[in-house]
JSON list of C-alpha atoms in Angstrom, two decimals:
[
{"chain": "O", "resi": 1, "resn": "MET", "atom": "CA", "xyz": [-22.65, -74.30, 84.83]},
{"chain": "O", "resi": 2, "resn": "THR", "atom": "CA", "xyz": [-20.92, -76.62, 82.76]},
{"chain": "O", "resi": 3, "resn": "MET", "atom": "CA", "xyz": [-17.98, -75.85, 80.56]},
{"chain": "O", "resi": 4, "resn": "SER", "atom": "CA", "xyz": [-17.69, -77.72, 77.28]},
{"chain": "O", "resi": 5, "resn": "VAL", "atom": "CA", "xyz": [-14.30, -79.16, 76.16]},
{"chain": "O", "resi": 6, "resn": "LYS", "atom": "CA", "xyz": [-14.67, -76.74, 73.22]},
{"chain": "O", "resi": 7, "resn": "ASN", "atom": "CA", "xyz": [-14.73, -73.76, 75.64]},
{"chain": "O", "resi": 8, "resn": "ILE", "atom": "CA", "xyz": [-11.87, -74.93, 77.52]},
{"chain": "O", "resi": 9, "resn": "LEU", "atom": "CA", "xyz": [-9.65, -75.72, 74.39]},
{"chain": "O", "resi": 10, "resn": "GLY", "atom": "CA", "xyz": [-10.76, -72.38, 72.88]},
{"chain": "O", "resi": 11, "resn": "GLY", "atom": "CA", "xyz": [-9.49, -70.55, 76.05]},
{"chain": "O", "resi": 12, "resn": "ALA", "atom": "CA", "xyz": [-6.28, -72.47, 76.09]},
{"chain": "O", "resi": 13, "resn": "LEU", "atom": "CA", "xyz": [-5.66, -71.51, 72.37]},
{"chain": "O", "resi": 14, "resn": "VAL", "atom": "CA", "xyz": [-6.26, -67.84, 73.01]},
{"chain": "O", "resi": 15, "resn": "ALA", "atom": "CA", "xyz": [-3.83, -67.93, 75.99]},
{"chain": "O", "resi": 16, "resn": "ALA", "atom": "CA", "xyz": [-1.19, -69.61, 73.87]},
{"chain": "O", "resi": 17, "resn": "VAL", "atom": "CA", "xyz": [-1.47, -67.27, 71.09]},
{"chain": "O", "resi": 18, "resn": "ALA", "atom": "CA", "xyz": [-1.25, -64.37, 73.39]},
{"chain": "O", "resi": 19, "resn": "ALA", "atom": "CA", "xyz": [2.00, -65.81, 75.15]},
{"chain": "O", "resi": 20, "resn": "THR", "atom": "CA", "xyz": [3.54, -66.30, 71.69]},
{"chain": "O", "resi": 21, "resn": "ALA", "atom": "CA", "xyz": [2.62, -62.72, 70.54]},
{"chain": "O", "resi": 22, "resn": "VAL", "atom": "CA", "xyz": [4.32, -61.37, 73.67]},
{"chain": "O", "resi": 23, "resn": "ALA", "atom": "CA", "xyz": [7.60, -63.33, 73.46]},
{"chain": "O", "resi": 24, "resn": "PRO", "atom": "CA", "xyz": [9.00, -61.32, 70.46]},
{"chain": "O", "resi": 25, "resn": "ILE", "atom": "CA", "xyz": [8.26, -58.07, 72.07]},
{"chain": "O", "resi": 26, "resn": "ALA", "atom": "CA", "xyz": [10.11, -59.03, 75.21]},
{"chain": "O", "resi": 27, "resn": "SER", "atom": "CA", "xyz": [13.21, -60.08, 73.34]},
{"chain": "O", "resi": 28, "resn": "ALA", "atom": "CA", "xyz": [13.12, -56.83, 71.28]},
{"chain": "O", "resi": 29, "resn": "ALA", "atom": "CA", "xyz": [13.43, -54.86, 74.56]},
{"chain": "O", "resi": 30, "resn": "THR", "atom": "CA", "xyz": [16.87, -56.09, 74.88]},
{"chain": "O", "resi": 31, "resn": "ILE", "atom": "CA", "xyz": [18.13, -54.33, 71.62]},
{"chain": "O", "resi": 32, "resn": "ASN", "atom": "CA", "xyz": [20.46, -51.47, 72.40]},
{"chain": "O", "resi": 33, "resn": "VAL", "atom": "CA", "xyz": [19.47, -48.53, 70.07]},
{"chain": "O", "resi": 34, "resn": "VAL", "atom": "CA", "xyz": [21.78, -45.50, 70.12]},
{"chain": "O", "resi": 35, "resn": "PRO", "atom": "CA", "xyz": [20.04, -42.28, 68.99]},
{"chain": "O", "resi": 36, "resn": "ALA", "atom": "CA", "xyz": [21.78, -39.95, 66.71]},
{"chain": "O", "resi": 37, "resn": "ALA", "atom": "CA", "xyz": [23.47, -36.84, 67.88]},
{"chain": "O", "resi": 38, "resn": "TYR", "atom": "CA", "xyz": [23.51, -33.63, 65.79]},
{"chain": "O", "resi": 39, "resn": "ALA", "atom": "CA", "xyz": [26.03, -30.96, 65.10]},
{"chain": "O", "resi": 40, "resn": "GLU", "atom": "CA", "xyz": [26.15, -27.86, 62.86]},
{"chain": "O", "resi": 41, "resn": "GLY", "atom": "CA", "xyz": [29.14, -25.71, 62.06]},
{"chain": "O", "resi": 42, "resn": "LEU", "atom": "CA", "xyz": [31.90, -24.73, 59.76]},
{"chain": "O", "resi": 43, "resn": "VAL", "atom": "CA", "xyz": [34.09, -27.43, 58.22]},
{"chain": "O", "resi": 44, "resn": "THR", "atom": "CA", "xyz": [37.69, -26.47, 58.92]},
{"chain": "O", "resi": 45, "resn": "ALA", "atom": "CA", "xyz": [39.39, -29.55, 57.40]},
{"chain": "O", "resi": 46, "resn": "VAL", "atom": "CA", "xyz": [38.52, -32.41, 54.96]},
{"chain": "O", "resi": 47, "resn": "ASP", "atom": "CA", "xyz": [40.89, -35.44, 54.83]},
{"chain": "O", "resi": 48, "resn": "ALA", "atom": "CA", "xyz": [39.78, -37.61, 51.91]},
{"chain": "O", "resi": 49, "resn": "GLU", "atom": "CA", "xyz": [42.52, -40.11, 52.60]},
{"chain": "O", "resi": 50, "resn": "ALA", "atom": "CA", "xyz": [41.56, -40.55, 56.21]},
{"chain": "O", "resi": 51, "resn": "ASN", "atom": "CA", "xyz": [37.83, -40.39, 55.39]},
{"chain": "O", "resi": 52, "resn": "THR", "atom": "CA", "xyz": [37.29, -37.44, 57.96]},
{"chain": "O", "resi": 53, "resn": "ILE", "atom": "CA", "xyz": [36.15, -33.91, 58.29]},
{"chain": "O", "resi": 54, "resn": "THR", "atom": "CA", "xyz": [36.62, -31.44, 61.09]},
{"chain": "O", "resi": 55, "resn": "VAL", "atom": "CA", "xyz": [33.73, -29.40, 62.27]},
{"chain": "O", "resi": 56, "resn": "ASN", "atom": "CA", "xyz": [33.94, -27.06, 65.33]},
{"chain": "O", "resi": 57, "resn": "ASN", "atom": "CA", "xyz": [37.24, -28.69, 66.28]},
{"chain": "O", "resi": 58, "resn": "GLN", "atom": "CA", "xyz": [35.62, -32.16, 66.33]},
{"chain": "O", "resi": 59, "resn": "THR", "atom": "CA", "xyz": [36.69, -34.84, 63.95]},
{"chain": "O", "resi": 60, "resn": "TYR", "atom": "CA", "xyz": [33.95, -36.89, 62.27]},
{"chain": "O", "resi": 61, "resn": "THR", "atom": "CA", "xyz": [34.47, -40.19, 60.30]},
{"chain": "O", "resi": 62, "resn": "LEU", "atom": "CA", "xyz": [32.49, -41.01, 57.05]},
{"chain": "O", "resi": 63, "resn": "ARG", "atom": "CA", "xyz": [31.26, -44.64, 56.93]},
{"chain": "O", "resi": 64, "resn": "SER", "atom": "CA", "xyz": [32.59, -45.21, 53.46]},
{"chain": "O", "resi": 65, "resn": "PRO", "atom": "CA", "xyz": [35.12, -43.47, 51.30]},
{"chain": "O", "resi": 66, "resn": "LEU", "atom": "CA", "xyz": [33.74, -40.32, 49.56]},
{"chain": "O", "resi": 67, "resn": "ASP", "atom": "CA", "xyz": [30.40, -41.04, 51.23]},
{"chain": "O", "resi": 68, "resn": "GLY", "atom": "CA", "xyz": [29.09, -37.57, 51.67]},
{"chain": "O", "resi": 69, "resn": "PHE", "atom": "CA", "xyz": [32.07, -35.53, 50.55]},
{"chain": "O", "resi": 70, "resn": "ASP", "atom": "CA", "xyz": [30.33, -34.16, 47.53]},
{"chain": "O", "resi": 71, "resn": "GLY", "atom": "CA", "xyz": [30.41, -30.41, 47.83]},
{"chain": "O", "resi": 72, "resn": "VAL", "atom": "CA", "xyz": [31.88, -30.54, 51.37]},
{"chain": "O", "resi": 73, "resn": "THR", "atom": "CA", "xyz": [34.93, -28.34, 51.44]},
{"chain": "O", "resi": 74, "resn": "ALA", "atom": "CA", "xyz": [36.87, -26.35, 54.08]},
{"chain": "O", "resi": 75, "resn": "GLY", "atom": "CA", "xyz": [34.62, -23.24, 54.81]},
{"chain": "O", "resi": 76, "resn": "SER", "atom": "CA", "xyz": [31.34, -25.08, 54.17]},
{"chain": "O", "resi": 77, "resn": "GLU", "atom": "CA", "xyz": [28.63, -24.76, 56.76]},
{"chain": "O", "resi": 78, "resn": "VAL", "atom": "CA", "xyz": [27.10, -28.25, 57.39]},
{"chain": "O", "resi": 79, "resn": "ASN", "atom": "CA", "xyz": [24.45, -30.07, 59.53]},
{"chain": "O", "resi": 80, "resn": "ILE", "atom": "CA", "xyz": [25.62, -33.51, 60.70]},
{"chain": "O", "resi": 81, "resn": "ALA", "atom": "CA", "xyz": [23.82, -36.45, 62.19]},
{"chain": "O", "resi": 82, "resn": "TYR", "atom": "CA", "xyz": [26.17, -38.96, 63.79]},
{"chain": "O", "resi": 83, "resn": "VAL", "atom": "CA", "xyz": [26.72, -41.77, 66.40]},
{"chain": "O", "resi": 84, "resn": "VAL", "atom": "CA", "xyz": [29.59, -42.54, 68.46]},
{"chain": "O", "resi": 85, "resn": "GLN", "atom": "CA", "xyz": [31.03, -46.13, 67.69]},
{"chain": "O", "resi": 86, "resn": "ASN", "atom": "CA", "xyz": [34.31, -47.37, 69.34]},
{"chain": "O", "resi": 87, "resn": "GLY", "atom": "CA", "xyz": [35.09, -43.74, 70.45]},
{"chain": "O", "resi": 88, "resn": "LYS", "atom": "CA", "xyz": [34.71, -42.29, 66.92]},
{"chain": "O", "resi": 89, "resn": "ARG", "atom": "CA", "xyz": [31.91, -39.88, 65.84]},
{"chain": "O", "resi": 90, "resn": "VAL", "atom": "CA", "xyz": [30.58, -41.67, 62.61]},
{"chain": "O", "resi": 91, "resn": "ILE", "atom": "CA", "xyz": [28.50, -39.61, 60.23]},
{"chain": "O", "resi": 92, "resn": "LEU", "atom": "CA", "xyz": [25.16, -40.95, 59.34]},
{"chain": "O", "resi": 93, "resn": "ALA", "atom": "CA", "xyz": [24.14, -37.89, 57.24]},
{"chain": "O", "resi": 94, "resn": "ILE", "atom": "CA", "xyz": [25.77, -34.62, 56.21]},
{"chain": "O", "resi": 95, "resn": "THR", "atom": "CA", "xyz": [23.98, -31.80, 54.55]},
{"chain": "O", "resi": 96, "resn": "PRO", "atom": "CA", "xyz": [25.07, -28.34, 53.59]},
{"chain": "O", "resi": 97, "resn": "VAL", "atom": "CA", "xyz": [23.33, -25.36, 55.40]},
{"chain": "O", "resi": 98, "resn": "ALA", "atom": "CA", "xyz": [21.36, -23.46, 52.89]},
{"chain": "O", "resi": 99, "resn": "GLU", "atom": "CA", "xyz": [22.92, -19.95, 52.29]},
{"chain": "O", "resi": 100, "resn": "GLU", "atom": "CA", "xyz": [20.56, -17.17, 53.06]},
{"chain": "O", "resi": 101, "resn": "THR", "atom": "CA", "xyz": [19.99, -14.48, 50.36]},
{"chain": "O", "resi": 102, "resn": "ASP", "atom": "CA", "xyz": [19.59, -10.78, 50.89]},
{"chain": "O", "resi": 103, "resn": "GLU", "atom": "CA", "xyz": [16.67, -10.50, 48.45]},
{"chain": "O", "resi": 104, "resn": "ALA", "atom": "CA", "xyz": [13.36, -9.35, 49.88]},
{"chain": "O", "resi": 105, "resn": "VAL", "atom": "CA", "xyz": [10.55, -11.60, 49.54]},
{"chain": "O", "resi": 106, "resn": "GLU", "atom": "CA", "xyz": [7.46, -9.95, 47.75]}
]
């Protein structure tokens, strides 16, 4: 059995490409991803000046002024997706809970 230089170099090239492809994956494993948490409840307070709302006795902060306040008032039922950053619950998304109707579906 004889190995040609071409076969040896080809094998070395494949190994080098494989090692390069794995390197970004290994470094990506060190990224700290925080999953969102979810809450649903009745809005009891809206503070546009502080950029916060209170739901189920918990205060949530909007990321930017008026971001998501459209249609959200005290008494609104909402669903919230949020993350905790620096000890604050920061809203990623807020949506009103659809009101149920008493109409029969035919």
